[in-house]
Short mmCIF file of C-alpha atoms in Angstrom, two decimals:
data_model
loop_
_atom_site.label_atom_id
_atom_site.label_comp_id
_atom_site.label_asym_id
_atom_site.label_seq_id
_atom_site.Cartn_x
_atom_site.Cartn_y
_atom_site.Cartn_z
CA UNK A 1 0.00 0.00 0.00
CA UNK A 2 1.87 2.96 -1.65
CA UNK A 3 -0.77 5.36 -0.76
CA UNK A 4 -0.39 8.64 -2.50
CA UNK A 5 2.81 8.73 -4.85
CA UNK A 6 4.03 11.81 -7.06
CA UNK A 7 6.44 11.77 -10.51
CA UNK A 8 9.03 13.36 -10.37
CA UNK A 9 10.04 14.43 -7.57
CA UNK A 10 12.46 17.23 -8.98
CA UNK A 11 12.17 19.16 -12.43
CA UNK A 12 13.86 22.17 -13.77
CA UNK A 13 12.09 24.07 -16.51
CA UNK A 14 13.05 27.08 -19.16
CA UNK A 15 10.51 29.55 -19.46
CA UNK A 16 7.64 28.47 -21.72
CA UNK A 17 8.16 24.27 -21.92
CA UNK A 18 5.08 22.46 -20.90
CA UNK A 19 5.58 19.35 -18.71
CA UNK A 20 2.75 16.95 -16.78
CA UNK A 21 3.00 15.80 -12.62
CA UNK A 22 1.29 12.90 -12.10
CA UNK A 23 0.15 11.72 -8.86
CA UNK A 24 -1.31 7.89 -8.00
CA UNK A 25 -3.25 6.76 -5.29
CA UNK A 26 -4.01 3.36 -4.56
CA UNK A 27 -6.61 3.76 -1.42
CA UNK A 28 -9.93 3.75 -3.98
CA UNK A 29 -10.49 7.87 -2.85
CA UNK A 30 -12.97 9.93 -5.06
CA UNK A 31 -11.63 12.89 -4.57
CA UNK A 32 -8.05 14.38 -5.55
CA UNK A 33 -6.18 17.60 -4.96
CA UNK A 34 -3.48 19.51 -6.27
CA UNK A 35 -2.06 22.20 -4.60
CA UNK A 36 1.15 24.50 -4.49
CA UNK A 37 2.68 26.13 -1.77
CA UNK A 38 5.54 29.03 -1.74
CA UNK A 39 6.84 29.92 1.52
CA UNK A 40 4.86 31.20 3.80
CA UNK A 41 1.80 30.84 2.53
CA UNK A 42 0.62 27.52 3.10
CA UNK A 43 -0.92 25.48 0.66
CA UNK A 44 -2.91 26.17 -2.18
CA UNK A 45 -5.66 24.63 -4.13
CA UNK A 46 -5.01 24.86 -7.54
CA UNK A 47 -7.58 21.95 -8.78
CA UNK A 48 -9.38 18.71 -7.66
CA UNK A 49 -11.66 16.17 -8.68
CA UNK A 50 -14.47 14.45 -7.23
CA UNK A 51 -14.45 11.46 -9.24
CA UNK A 52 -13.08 9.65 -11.97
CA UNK A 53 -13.72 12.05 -15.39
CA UNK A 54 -14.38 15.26 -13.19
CA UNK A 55 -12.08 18.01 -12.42
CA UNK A 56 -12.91 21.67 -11.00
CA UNK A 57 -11.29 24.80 -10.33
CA UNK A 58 -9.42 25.89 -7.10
CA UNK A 59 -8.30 28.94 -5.79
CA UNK A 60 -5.51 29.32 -8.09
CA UNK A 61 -6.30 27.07 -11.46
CA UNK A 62 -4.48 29.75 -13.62
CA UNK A 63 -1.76 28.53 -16.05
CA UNK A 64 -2.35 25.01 -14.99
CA UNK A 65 -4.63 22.22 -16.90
CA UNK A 66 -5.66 19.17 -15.13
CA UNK A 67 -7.07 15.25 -16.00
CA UNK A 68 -8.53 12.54 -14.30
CA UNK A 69 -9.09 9.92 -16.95
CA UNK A 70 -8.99 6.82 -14.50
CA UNK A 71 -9.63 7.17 -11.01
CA UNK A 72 -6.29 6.10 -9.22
CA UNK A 73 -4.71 9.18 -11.36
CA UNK A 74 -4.79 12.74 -11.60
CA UNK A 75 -2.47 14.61 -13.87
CA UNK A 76 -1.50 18.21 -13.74
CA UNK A 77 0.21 19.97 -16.67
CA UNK A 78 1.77 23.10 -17.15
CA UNK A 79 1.27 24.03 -20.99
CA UNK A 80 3.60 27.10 -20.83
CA UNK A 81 5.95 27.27 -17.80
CA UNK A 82 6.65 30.80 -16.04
CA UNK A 83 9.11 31.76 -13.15
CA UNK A 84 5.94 32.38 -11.13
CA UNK A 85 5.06 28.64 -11.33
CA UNK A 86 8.33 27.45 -9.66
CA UNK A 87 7.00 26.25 -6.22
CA UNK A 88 6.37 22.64 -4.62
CA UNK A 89 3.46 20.49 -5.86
CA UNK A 90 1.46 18.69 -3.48
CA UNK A 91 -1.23 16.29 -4.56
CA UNK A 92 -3.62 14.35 -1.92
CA UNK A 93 -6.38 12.13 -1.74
CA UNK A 94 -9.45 11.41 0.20
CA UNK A 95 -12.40 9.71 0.16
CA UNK A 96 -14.82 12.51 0.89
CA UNK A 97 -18.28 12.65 2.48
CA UNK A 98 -19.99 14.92 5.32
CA UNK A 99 -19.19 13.29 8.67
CA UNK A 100 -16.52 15.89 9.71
CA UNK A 101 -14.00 12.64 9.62
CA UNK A 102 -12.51 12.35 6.29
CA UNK A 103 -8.85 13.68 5.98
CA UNK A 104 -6.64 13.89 3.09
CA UNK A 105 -3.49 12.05 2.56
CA UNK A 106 -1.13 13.62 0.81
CA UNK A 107 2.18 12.40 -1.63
CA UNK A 108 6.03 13.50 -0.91
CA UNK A 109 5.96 16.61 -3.58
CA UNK A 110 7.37 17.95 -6.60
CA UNK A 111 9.73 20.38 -6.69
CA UNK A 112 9.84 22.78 -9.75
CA UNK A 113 11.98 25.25 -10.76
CA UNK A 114 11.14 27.45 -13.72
CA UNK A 115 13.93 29.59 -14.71
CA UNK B 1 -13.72 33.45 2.23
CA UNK B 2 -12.65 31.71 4.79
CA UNK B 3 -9.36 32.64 6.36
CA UNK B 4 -6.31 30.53 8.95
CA UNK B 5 -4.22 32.55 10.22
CA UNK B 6 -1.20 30.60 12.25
CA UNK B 7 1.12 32.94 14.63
CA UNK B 8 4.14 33.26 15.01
CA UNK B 9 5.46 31.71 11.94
CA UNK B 10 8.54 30.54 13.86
CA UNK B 11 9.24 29.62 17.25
CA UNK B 12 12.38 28.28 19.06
CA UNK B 13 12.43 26.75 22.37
CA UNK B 14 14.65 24.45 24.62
CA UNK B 15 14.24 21.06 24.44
CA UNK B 16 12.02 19.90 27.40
CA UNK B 17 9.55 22.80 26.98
CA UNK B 18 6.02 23.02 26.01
CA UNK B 19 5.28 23.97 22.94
CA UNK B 20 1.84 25.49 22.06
CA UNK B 21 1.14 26.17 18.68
CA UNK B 22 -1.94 28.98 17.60
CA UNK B 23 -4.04 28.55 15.11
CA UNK B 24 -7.57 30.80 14.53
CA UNK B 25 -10.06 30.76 11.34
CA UNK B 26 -12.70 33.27 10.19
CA UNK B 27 -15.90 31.23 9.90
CA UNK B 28 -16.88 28.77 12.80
CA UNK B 29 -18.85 26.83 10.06
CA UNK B 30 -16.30 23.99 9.49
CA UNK B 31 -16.90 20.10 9.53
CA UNK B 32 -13.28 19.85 11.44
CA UNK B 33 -10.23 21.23 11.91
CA UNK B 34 -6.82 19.16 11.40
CA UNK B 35 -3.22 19.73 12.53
CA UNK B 36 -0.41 18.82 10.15
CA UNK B 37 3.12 18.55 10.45
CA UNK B 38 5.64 18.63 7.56
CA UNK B 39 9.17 17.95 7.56
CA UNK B 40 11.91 19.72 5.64
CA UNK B 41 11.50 18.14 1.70
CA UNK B 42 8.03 16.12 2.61
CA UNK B 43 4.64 15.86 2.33
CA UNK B 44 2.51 16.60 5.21
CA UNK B 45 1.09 13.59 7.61
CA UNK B 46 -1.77 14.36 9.57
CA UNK B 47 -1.24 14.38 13.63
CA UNK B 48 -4.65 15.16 15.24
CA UNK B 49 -8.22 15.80 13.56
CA UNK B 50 -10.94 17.62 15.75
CA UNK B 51 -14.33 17.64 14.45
CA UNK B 52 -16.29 20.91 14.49
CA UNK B 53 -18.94 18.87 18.00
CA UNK B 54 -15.90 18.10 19.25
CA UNK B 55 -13.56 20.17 21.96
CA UNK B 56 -9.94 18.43 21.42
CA UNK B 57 -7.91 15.52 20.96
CA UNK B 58 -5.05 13.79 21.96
CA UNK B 59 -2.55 11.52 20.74
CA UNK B 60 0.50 10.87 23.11
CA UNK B 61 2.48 14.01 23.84
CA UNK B 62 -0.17 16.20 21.70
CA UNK B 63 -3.22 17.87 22.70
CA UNK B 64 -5.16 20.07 20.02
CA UNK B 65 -8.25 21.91 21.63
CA UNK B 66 -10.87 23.67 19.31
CA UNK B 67 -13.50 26.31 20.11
CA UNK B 68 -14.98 27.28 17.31
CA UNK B 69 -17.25 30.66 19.01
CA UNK B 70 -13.99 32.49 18.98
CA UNK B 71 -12.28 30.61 15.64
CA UNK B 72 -8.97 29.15 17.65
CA UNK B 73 -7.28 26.17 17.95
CA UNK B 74 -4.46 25.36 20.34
CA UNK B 75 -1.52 22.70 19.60
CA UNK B 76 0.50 21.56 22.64
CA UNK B 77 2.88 19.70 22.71
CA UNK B 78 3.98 18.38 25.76
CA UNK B 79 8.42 17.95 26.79
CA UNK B 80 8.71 18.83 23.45
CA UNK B 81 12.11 17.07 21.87
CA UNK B 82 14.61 17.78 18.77
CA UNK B 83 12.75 15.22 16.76
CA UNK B 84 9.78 17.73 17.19
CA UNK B 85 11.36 20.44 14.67
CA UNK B 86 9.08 20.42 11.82
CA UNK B 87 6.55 22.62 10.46
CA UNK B 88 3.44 22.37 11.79
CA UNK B 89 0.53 23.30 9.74
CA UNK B 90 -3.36 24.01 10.91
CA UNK B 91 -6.41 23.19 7.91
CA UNK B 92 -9.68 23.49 8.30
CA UNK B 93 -12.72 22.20 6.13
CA UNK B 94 -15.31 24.66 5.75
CA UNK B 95 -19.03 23.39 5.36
CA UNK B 96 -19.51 26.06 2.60
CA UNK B 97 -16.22 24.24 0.73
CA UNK B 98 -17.57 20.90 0.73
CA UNK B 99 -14.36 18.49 1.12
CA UNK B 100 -11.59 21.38 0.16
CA UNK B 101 -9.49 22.56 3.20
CA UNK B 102 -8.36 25.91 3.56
CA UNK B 103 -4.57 25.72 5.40
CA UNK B 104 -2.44 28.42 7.47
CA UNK B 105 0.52 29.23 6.84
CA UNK B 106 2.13 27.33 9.33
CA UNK B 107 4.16 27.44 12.21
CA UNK B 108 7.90 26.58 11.85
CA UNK B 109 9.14 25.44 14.86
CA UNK B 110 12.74 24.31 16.00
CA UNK B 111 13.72 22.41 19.46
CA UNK B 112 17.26 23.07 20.15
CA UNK B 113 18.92 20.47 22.05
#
């Protein structure tokens, strides 16, 4: 049981290549997350899915374009890299619901670097 | 919108002392409210989850306490130790946000031996 497991887990982009994180969880969860976080800020929702073929915005989708074509996978993909995307990539998992119980597991990270 | 604000955004203390980590949130309608700790270069592992008819929780050496009239959570942790130096960040999950958490900004906190 890998639970939630990100590729790669350190990328350097120029200015303006595209490139795809993809993040794996093996615990049957509906729902997926992506988020960033820059120092001091905490973390960020960028965009997250409540089920295999769905996807919806976060609080900061901009610049970013996401999939969920089978439901143990949820890509995010940066069509046209800028400086301002160079942060560390978080995606998590959960299995959702109302009973103030659920949590979200998260994977190790991806660190970018756009230069 | 709701807002978590975590301060200070670094502490240091001997090792052996209490730590007590703040943590206090706009809107009082939340499901629950979860404490986090990350370590340099990792993801973040959950440590204590208080839901919003609950008061606190504890696991161990760590009590988290919630009162959601005045929008604050309390950490402790109790003889804290060097293997306590982390980050430790405060969610919470908003009713109005379905299953999205909104985090702090954490609290960076070293024990110095």
């Amino acid at each position: 049981n890998a639970g939630v497991t990100q590729t790669p887990k350190f990328r350097v982009l120029k200015t303006g290549q595209s490139m795809t994180l993809l993040c794996a969880q093996d615990m049957n969860h509906e729902y997926m997350y992506w988020y960033r976080q820059d120092p001091g800020m905490g973390l960020r929702l960028i965009h997250y899915s409540v089920g295999e073929g769905t996807t919806a915005k976060g609080e900061v989708p901009d610049g970013y374009n996401v999939s969920r074509l089978k439901k143990q996978n949820f890509l995010l993909g940066l069509e046209s890299a800028a400086p301002s995307q160079t942060s560390v990539y978080f995606c998590a998992s959960s299995r959702g619901g109302t009973s103030g119980t659920e949590t979200q597991y998260f994977g190790p990270g991806t660190r970018l670097l756009v230069l | 919108k709701q807002e978590v604000t975590q301060i200070p955004a670094a502490l240091s203390v001997p090792e052996g002392e209490n730590l007590v980590l703040n943590c206090s949130f706009t809107d009082s309608a939340i499901y629950n409210l979860q404490w986090f700790r990350q370590d340099p270069g990792k993801g973040l592992t959950s440590l204590l989850l208080i839901q919003s008819s609950q008061r606190e929780q504890t696991s161990g050496r760590l009590n988290a306490s919630l009162d959601k009239s005045s929008g604050r959570s309390t950490l402790y942790i109790a003889a804290s130790q060097p293997g306590d130096s982390a980050t430790y960040l405060c969610a919470v999950r908003p009713v109005a946000a379905g299953n999205k958490l909104t985090f702090g900004g954490g609290t960076r906190v070293l024990v110095k031996p």
